[in-house]
XYZ file of C-alpha atoms in Angstrom:
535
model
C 86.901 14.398 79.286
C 87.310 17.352 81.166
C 90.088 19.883 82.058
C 91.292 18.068 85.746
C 92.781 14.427 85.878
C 93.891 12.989 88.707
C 96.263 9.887 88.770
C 97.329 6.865 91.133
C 98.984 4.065 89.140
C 99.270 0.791 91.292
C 102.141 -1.808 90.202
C 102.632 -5.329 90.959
C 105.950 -6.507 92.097
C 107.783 -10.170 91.391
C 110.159 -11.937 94.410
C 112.450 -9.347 96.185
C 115.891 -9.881 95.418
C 118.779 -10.248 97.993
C 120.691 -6.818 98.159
C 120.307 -3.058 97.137
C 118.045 -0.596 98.215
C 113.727 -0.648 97.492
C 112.701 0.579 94.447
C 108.826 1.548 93.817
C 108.754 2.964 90.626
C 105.323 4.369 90.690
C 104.299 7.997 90.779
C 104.649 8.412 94.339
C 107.314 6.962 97.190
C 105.997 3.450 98.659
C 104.759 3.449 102.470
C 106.517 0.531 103.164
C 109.887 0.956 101.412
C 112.789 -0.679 103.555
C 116.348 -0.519 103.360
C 118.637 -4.097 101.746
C 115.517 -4.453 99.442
C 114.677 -4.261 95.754
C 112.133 -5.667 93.229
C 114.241 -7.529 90.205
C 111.246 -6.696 88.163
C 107.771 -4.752 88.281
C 104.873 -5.014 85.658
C 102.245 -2.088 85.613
C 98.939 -3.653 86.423
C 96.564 -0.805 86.412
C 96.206 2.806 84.526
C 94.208 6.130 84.576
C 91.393 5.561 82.636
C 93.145 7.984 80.010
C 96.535 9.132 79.261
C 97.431 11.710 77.001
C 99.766 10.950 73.854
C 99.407 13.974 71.982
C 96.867 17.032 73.020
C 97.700 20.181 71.757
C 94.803 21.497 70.012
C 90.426 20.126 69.583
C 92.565 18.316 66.391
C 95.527 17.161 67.738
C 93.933 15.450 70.398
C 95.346 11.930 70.618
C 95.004 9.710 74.204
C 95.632 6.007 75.330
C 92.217 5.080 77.016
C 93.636 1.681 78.752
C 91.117 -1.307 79.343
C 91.504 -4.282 81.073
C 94.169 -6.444 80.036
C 95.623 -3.857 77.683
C 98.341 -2.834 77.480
C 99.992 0.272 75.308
C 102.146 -1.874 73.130
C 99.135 -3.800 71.953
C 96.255 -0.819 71.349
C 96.310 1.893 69.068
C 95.796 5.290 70.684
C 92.352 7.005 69.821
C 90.985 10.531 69.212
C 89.233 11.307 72.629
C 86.158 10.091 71.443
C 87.918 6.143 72.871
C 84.743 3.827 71.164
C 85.286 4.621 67.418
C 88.130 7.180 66.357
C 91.527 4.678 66.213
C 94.280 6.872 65.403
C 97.051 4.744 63.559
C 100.318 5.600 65.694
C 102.943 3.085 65.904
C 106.474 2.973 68.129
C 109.243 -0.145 67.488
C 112.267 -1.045 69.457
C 114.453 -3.380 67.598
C 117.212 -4.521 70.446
C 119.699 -7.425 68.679
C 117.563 -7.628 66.138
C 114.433 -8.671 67.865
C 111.333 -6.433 66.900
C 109.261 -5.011 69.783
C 106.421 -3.039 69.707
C 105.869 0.346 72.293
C 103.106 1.912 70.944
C 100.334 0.332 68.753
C 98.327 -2.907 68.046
C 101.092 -3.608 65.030
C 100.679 -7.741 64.297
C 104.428 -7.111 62.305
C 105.931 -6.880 65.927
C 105.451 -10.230 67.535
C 107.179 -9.158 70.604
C 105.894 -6.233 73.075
C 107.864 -4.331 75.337
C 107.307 -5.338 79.518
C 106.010 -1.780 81.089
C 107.247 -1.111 84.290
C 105.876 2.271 84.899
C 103.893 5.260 83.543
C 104.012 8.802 84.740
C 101.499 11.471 84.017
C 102.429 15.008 84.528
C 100.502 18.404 83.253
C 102.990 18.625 80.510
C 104.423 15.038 79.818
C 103.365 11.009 79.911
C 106.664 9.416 80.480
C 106.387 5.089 79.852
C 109.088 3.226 81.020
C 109.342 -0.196 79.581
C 111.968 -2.969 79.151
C 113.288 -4.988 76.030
C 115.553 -7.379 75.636
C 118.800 -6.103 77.779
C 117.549 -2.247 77.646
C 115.435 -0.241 79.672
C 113.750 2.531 77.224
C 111.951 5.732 78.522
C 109.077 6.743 75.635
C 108.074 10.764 76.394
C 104.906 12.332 75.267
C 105.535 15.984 75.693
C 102.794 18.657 74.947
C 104.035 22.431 76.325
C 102.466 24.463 78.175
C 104.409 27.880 77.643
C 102.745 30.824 79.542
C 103.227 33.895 78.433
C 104.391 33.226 74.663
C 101.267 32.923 72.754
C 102.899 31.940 69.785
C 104.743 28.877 71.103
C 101.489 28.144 72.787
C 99.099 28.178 69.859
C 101.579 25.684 67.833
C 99.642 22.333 66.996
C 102.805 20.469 67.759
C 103.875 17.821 70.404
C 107.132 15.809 70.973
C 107.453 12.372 71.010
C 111.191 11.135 72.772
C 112.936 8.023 73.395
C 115.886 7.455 75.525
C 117.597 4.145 76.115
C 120.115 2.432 78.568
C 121.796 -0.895 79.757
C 119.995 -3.268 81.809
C 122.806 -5.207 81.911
C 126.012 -3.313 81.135
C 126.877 -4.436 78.119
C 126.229 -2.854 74.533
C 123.108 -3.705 72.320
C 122.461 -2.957 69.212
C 119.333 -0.635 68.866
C 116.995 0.863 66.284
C 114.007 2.652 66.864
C 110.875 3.080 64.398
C 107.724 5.034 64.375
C 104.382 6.061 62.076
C 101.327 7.385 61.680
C 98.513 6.895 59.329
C 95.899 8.767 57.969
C 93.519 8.172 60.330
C 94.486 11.869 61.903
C 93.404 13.452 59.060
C 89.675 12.604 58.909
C 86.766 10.835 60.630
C 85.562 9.628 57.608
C 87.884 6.722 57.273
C 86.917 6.577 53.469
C 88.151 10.302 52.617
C 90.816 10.049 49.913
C 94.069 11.566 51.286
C 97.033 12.686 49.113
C 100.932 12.851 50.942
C 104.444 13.833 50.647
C 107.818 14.264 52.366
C 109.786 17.057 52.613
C 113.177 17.740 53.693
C 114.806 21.500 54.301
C 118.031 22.358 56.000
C 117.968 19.949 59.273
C 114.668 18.084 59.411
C 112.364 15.859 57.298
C 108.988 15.604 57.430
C 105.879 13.298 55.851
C 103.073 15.777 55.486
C 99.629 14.168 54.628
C 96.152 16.195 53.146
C 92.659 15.460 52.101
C 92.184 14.904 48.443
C 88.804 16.895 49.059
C 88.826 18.995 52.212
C 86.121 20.623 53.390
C 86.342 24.154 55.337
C 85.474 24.531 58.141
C 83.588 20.735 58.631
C 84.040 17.721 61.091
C 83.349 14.347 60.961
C 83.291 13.101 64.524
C 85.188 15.564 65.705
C 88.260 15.655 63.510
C 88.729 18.119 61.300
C 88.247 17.683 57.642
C 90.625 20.293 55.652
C 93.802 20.482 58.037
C 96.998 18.656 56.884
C 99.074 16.008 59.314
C 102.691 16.355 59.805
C 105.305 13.363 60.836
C 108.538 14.846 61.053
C 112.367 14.697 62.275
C 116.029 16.281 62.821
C 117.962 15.251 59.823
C 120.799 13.491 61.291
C 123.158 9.796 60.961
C 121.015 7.096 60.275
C 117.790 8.480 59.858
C 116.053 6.594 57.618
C 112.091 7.352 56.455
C 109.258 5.671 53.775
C 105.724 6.185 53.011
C 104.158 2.955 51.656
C 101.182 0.128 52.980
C 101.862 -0.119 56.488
C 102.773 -3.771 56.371
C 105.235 -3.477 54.242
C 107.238 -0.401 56.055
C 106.663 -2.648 59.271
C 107.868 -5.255 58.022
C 110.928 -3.875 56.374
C 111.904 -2.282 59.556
C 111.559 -6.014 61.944
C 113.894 -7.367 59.585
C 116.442 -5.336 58.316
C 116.447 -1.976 60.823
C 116.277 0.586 58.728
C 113.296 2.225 55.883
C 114.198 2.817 52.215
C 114.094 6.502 52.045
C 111.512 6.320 49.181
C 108.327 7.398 48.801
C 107.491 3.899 47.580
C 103.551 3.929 46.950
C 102.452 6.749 45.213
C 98.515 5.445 45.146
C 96.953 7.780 46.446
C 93.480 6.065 48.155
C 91.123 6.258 51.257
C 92.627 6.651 55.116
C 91.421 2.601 55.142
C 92.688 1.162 51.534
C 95.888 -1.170 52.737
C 96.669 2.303 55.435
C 99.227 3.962 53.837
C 101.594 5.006 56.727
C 104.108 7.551 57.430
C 107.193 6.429 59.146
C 110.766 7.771 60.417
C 113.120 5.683 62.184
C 116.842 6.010 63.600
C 119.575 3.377 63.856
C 121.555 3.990 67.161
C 124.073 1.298 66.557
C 125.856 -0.781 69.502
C 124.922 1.441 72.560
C 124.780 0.809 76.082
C 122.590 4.432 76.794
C 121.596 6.931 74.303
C 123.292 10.054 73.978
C 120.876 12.391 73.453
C 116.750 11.562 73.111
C 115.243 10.298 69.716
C 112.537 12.861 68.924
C 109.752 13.097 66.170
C 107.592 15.602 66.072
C 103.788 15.540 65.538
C 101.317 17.603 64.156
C 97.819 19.114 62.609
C 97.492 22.468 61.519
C 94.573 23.835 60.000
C 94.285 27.173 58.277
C 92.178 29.338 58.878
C 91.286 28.192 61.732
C 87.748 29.368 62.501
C 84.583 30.968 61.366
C 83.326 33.540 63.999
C 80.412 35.835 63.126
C 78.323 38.209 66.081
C 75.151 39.379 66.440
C 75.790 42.461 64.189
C 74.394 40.640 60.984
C 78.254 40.824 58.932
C 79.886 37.817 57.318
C 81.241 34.995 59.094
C 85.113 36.059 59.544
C 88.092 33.792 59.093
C 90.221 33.532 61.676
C 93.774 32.074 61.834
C 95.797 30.415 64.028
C 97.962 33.128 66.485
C 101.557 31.443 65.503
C 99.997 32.590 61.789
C 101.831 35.894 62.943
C 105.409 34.569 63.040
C 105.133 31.446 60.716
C 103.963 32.373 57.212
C 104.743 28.331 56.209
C 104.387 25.146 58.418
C 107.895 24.063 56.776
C 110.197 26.587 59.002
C 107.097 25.876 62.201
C 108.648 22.667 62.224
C 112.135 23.315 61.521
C 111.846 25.531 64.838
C 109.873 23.433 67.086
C 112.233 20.162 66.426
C 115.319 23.063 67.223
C 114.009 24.037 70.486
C 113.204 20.675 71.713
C 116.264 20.507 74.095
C 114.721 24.194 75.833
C 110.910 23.637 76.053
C 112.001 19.651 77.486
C 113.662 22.126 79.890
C 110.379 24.185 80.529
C 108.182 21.937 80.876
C 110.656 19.747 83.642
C 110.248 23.143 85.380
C 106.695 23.775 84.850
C 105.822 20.381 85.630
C 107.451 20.596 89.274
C 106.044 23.755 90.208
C 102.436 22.840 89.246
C 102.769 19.453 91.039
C 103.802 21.243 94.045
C 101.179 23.694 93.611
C 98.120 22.614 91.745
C 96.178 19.265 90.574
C 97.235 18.669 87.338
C 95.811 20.436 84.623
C 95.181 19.396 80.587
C 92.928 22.292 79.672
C 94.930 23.241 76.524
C 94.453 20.444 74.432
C 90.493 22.039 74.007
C 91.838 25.406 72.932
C 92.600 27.422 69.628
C 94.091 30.811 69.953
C 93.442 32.633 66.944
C 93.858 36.523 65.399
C 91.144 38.291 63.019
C 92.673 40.626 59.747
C 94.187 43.135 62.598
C 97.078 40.959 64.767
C 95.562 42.784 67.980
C 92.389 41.001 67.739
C 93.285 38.130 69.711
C 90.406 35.740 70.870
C 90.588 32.329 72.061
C 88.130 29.670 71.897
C 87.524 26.786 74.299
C 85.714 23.483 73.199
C 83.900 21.067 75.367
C 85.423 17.591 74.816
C 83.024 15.000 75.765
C 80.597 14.840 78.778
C 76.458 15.237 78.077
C 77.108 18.589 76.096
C 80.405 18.545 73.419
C 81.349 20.733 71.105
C 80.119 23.732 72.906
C 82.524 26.641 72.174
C 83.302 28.740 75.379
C 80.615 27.543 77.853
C 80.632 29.764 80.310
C 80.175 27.505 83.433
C 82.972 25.027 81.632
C 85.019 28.188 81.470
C 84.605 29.255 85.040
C 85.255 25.825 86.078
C 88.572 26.141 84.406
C 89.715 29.935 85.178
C 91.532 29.312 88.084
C 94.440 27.329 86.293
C 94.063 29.166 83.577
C 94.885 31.950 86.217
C 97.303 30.278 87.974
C 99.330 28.632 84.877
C 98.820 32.103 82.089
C 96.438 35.061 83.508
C 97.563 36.663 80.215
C 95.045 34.159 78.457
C 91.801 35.190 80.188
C 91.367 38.153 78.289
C 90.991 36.005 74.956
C 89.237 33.582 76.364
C 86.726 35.966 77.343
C 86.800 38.248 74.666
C 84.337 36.115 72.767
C 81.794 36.254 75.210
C 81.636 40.191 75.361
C 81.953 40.954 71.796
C 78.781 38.926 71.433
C 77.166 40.584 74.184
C 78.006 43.854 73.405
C 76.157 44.103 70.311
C 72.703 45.790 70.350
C 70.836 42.922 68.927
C 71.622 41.298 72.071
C 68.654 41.923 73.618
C 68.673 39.824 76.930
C 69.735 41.403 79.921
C 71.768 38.310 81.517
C 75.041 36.599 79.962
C 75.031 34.115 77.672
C 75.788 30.073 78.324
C 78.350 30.296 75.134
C 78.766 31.486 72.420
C 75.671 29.711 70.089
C 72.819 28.037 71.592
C 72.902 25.329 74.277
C 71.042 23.056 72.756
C 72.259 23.434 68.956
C 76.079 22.338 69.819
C 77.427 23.988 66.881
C 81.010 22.065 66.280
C 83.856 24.490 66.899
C 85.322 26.062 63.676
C 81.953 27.885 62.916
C 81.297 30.082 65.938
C 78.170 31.695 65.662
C 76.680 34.214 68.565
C 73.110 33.383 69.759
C 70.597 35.580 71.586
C 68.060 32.960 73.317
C 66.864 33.156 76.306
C 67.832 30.657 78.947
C 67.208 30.054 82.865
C 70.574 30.297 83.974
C 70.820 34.122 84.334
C 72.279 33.820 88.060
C 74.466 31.240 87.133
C 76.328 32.930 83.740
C 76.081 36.182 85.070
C 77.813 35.407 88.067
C 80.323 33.625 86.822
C 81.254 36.136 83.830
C 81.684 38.768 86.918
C 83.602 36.860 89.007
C 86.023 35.890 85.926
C 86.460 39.161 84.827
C 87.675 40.245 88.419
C 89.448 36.909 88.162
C 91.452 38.084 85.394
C 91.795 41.828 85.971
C 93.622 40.820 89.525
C 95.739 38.408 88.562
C 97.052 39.794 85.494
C 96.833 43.788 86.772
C 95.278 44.714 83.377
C 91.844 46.566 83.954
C 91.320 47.214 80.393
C 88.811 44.598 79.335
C 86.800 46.047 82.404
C 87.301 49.580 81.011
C 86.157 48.390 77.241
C 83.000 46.220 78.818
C 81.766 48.524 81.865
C 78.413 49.261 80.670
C 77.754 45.082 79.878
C 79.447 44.481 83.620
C 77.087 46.940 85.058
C 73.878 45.867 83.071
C 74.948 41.993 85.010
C 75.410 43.401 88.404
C 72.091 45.347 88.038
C 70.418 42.524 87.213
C 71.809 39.596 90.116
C 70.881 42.595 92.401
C 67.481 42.117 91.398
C 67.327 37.926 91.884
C 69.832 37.037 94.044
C 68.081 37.577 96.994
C 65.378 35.272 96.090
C 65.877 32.751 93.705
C 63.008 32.088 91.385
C 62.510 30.471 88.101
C 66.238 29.849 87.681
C 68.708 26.873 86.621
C 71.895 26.106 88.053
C 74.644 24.740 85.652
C 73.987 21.223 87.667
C 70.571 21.509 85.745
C 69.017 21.979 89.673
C 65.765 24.228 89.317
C 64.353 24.531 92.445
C 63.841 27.678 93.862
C 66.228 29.322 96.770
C 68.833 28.075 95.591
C 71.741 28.420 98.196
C 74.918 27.912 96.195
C 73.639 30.707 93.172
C 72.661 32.934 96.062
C 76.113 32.959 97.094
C 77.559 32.954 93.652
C 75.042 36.143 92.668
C 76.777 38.055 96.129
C 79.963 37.187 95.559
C 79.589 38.558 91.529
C 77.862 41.765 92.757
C 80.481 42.200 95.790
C 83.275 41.835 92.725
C 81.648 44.534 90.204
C 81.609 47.005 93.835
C 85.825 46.617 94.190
């Protein structure tokens, strides 16, 4: 799953009606839409082969990976590893008192919401679906917030639901959601231990492992960060934590939770899933007032092990909001307030880059972390999938990547490549070409422990190019020369050294794993780099 996902969603219409105007709702206007026209009804027939729910962080990486015949209201979402990693995630509409289900293979909902369309933008995946006499709009929103570093490193996305009329008349509506503790682990037998909180305008379920383990992953996941379920305090909020059947259950027929913590048995992710759940009565509505939002998240801390080349222990690193949030409580508390304002971002981000740009989900593989001193700033990027995961800033994955980076926050390629040179810097690194990433390309260390390696590799042209180029990248879009300044001697030691191959290309490896010799494309990549370090 890489950084660049490109979307056409095709939907089947029923009979045209009499009167109105066409309606297509599908991501872009139809060719053949005609005036005195309109479809009474559509039903999505066909997806992207994934859809982001909830990607904010390597850990907080939930998707929708569609199949045929599936539909969202009948399949749970999964980690983005699709073929084994269900993530227990569940969204009900209750419209005059029949239970629907949104999100979620959940056999307590025997009914399932009609989709009529599904829109996938670099911030948002907005699902519009139909129940009973309401049309309902279900919002996945993950921010992208250039230039604040702290809003950006939050392991936090939104989850909204709007409703209105299909018919004019009023309904009465409740909404429901939960999550299990299949986020917390990939070990599906780990014991977890949970609790819910409330403070001075939200409440949250937040969910642990009975025995974490720093710094580990089972299939990805983490294995000692803590899950979070959460939402504004407000009229008719209602909340449990018990066997998911049972809080199901209780919601289809009566509407509303218990407000208890009813099971207090602590037991394995898989035992009877103990789920987390928040819902909302809305009453006798014909449109909602103002969007239902939870909030979800995963925050581990620290965050990462990094050790160099210079033979010193590994160092802890935590997560960059770690400088203005000493507790996850008030994290929350301020990510459910500003809702309203980073909805309004993101509407604005999400227009510009559409205009501008393919869309881009590159975030959801990053952690931006601080050492002991709040100026040492590095970020780390992980590679999700593909022939080579869990490689931690791979240089041609990088480059690949830069130019949104540079286009959405140039502020950010100094971290990201910070990394790279502090490893490289060191005297003990002892080859005179950049690195692939940051530990060796065929080890695949898995993220949180990031440990420099100094072997020798054939892609010399390749790496070294592209760390040149990026650092000119960076330098020009963002005006700040400094990581040049602090790295000149490194930069130099590159450009000396594609002035010696470039010209003729022996015994070298593109990042397509080509080895042949004369290689056109590195010849022009090695020019370009050398022309870059000579501006």
């Amino acid at each position: 799953m890489s950084g660049l996902i490109t979307l056409a969603v095709s939907l089947t219409p029923t009979p045209l009606c009499e009167s109105a105007t066409s309606t297509y709702p599908s991501l872009l206007p139809h060719p053949e839409s005609k005036p005195s026209q309109v479809f009474c009804h559509v039903t999505q027939t066909f997806f992207p082969a994934a859809i982001p729910l909830s990607v904010r962080s390597p850990y907080l990486n939930g998707w929708y990976f569609p199949t045929n015949g599936s539909v969202l209201g009948r399949q749970w979402p999964s980690f983005y590893n699709p073929s084994t990693q269900i993530l227990g995630w569940a969204v009900f509409v209750r419209v005059d008192d029949a239970t629907y289900s949104f999100l979620g293979s959940s056999p307590e909902a025997n009914l399932t919401v009609t989709l009529t369309n599904t829109v996938v933008t670099p911030t948002q995946t907005k699902v519009t679906a139909k129940a009973g006499g309401m049309e309902f709009n279900l919002t996945f929103l993950n921010p992208i917030e250039p230039g604040d570093w702290v809003k950006q490193s939050i392991p936090f996305s939104y989850v909204s639901l709007t409703a209105n009329s299909l018919d004019g008349a009023a309904h009465t509506v409740q909404v429901y959601s939960d999550v299990s503790g299949e986020w917390n682990s990939g070990d599906r037998t780990q014991i977890i231990h949970w609790n819910t909180m409330t403070n001075s305008s939200a409440i949250y379920h937040s969910v642990t492992l009975q025995t974490p383990a720093l710094f580990s992953e089972t299939s990805s996941q983490a294995e000692w960060g803590t899950l979070y379920y959460a939402m504004e305090l407000g009229n008719a909020v209602t909340y449990t934590i018990t066997q998911a059947a049972t809080s199901r259950n209780n919601f289809r027929i009566n509407g509303v939770l218990d407000n208890q913590v009813a099971d207090t048995n602590f037991r394995p992710i898989q035992n009877n899933f103990p789920i987390f759940a928040i819902s909302r009565d809305l009453g006798s509505i014909r449109a909602t007032q103002a969007p239902v939002v939870w909030a979800v998240g995963y925050t581990i801390d620290p965050a990462i092990s990094y050790s160099d080349l210079s033979g010193a222990p590994p160092k802890q690193r935590r997560a960059y909001y770690k400088t203005k949030y000493a507790d996850d409580g008030s994290l929350i508390t301020d990510f459910l307030n500003d809702f309203t304002n980073a909805s309004s971002r993101a509407q604005k981000l999400d227009q510009n880059t559409v205009r501008d740009a393919a869309s881009v989900f590159l975030y959801g593989s990053t952690q931006l972390t601080i050492g002991t001193d709040e100026k040492d700033v590095m970020m780390f990027m992980k590679n999700i999938g593909g022939s080579s995961p869990n490689r931690v800033n791979a240089v041609e994955t990088l480059y690949a990547a830069f130019p949104a980076f540079m286009y959405l926050d140039p502020s950010l390629g100094a971290p990201l490549l910070e990394p790279l040179f502090r490893l490289q810097q060191s005297p003990n690194y002892t080859i005179p070409y950049a690195a692939t990433d940051l530990d060796e390309i065929h080890r695949r260390i898995e993220l949180p422990n990031v440990t420099g390696s100094n072997t020798a590799h054939g892609q010399g042209v390749e790496q070294s190019g592209n760390m040149l180029i990026m650092t000119y990248a960076y330098a020009r879009a963002s005006g700040d020369g400094n990581i040049i300044a602090k790295y000149y001697p490194l930069l130099t030691s590159w450009a000396d050294y594609l002035s010696n191959t470039t010209l003729f290309i022996r015994n070298q490896t593109s990042a397509d794993s080509l080895s042949v010799s004369n290689q056109t494309n590195l010849a022009i990549k090695g020019i370009i780099a050398i022309k870059a370090m000579g501006i």
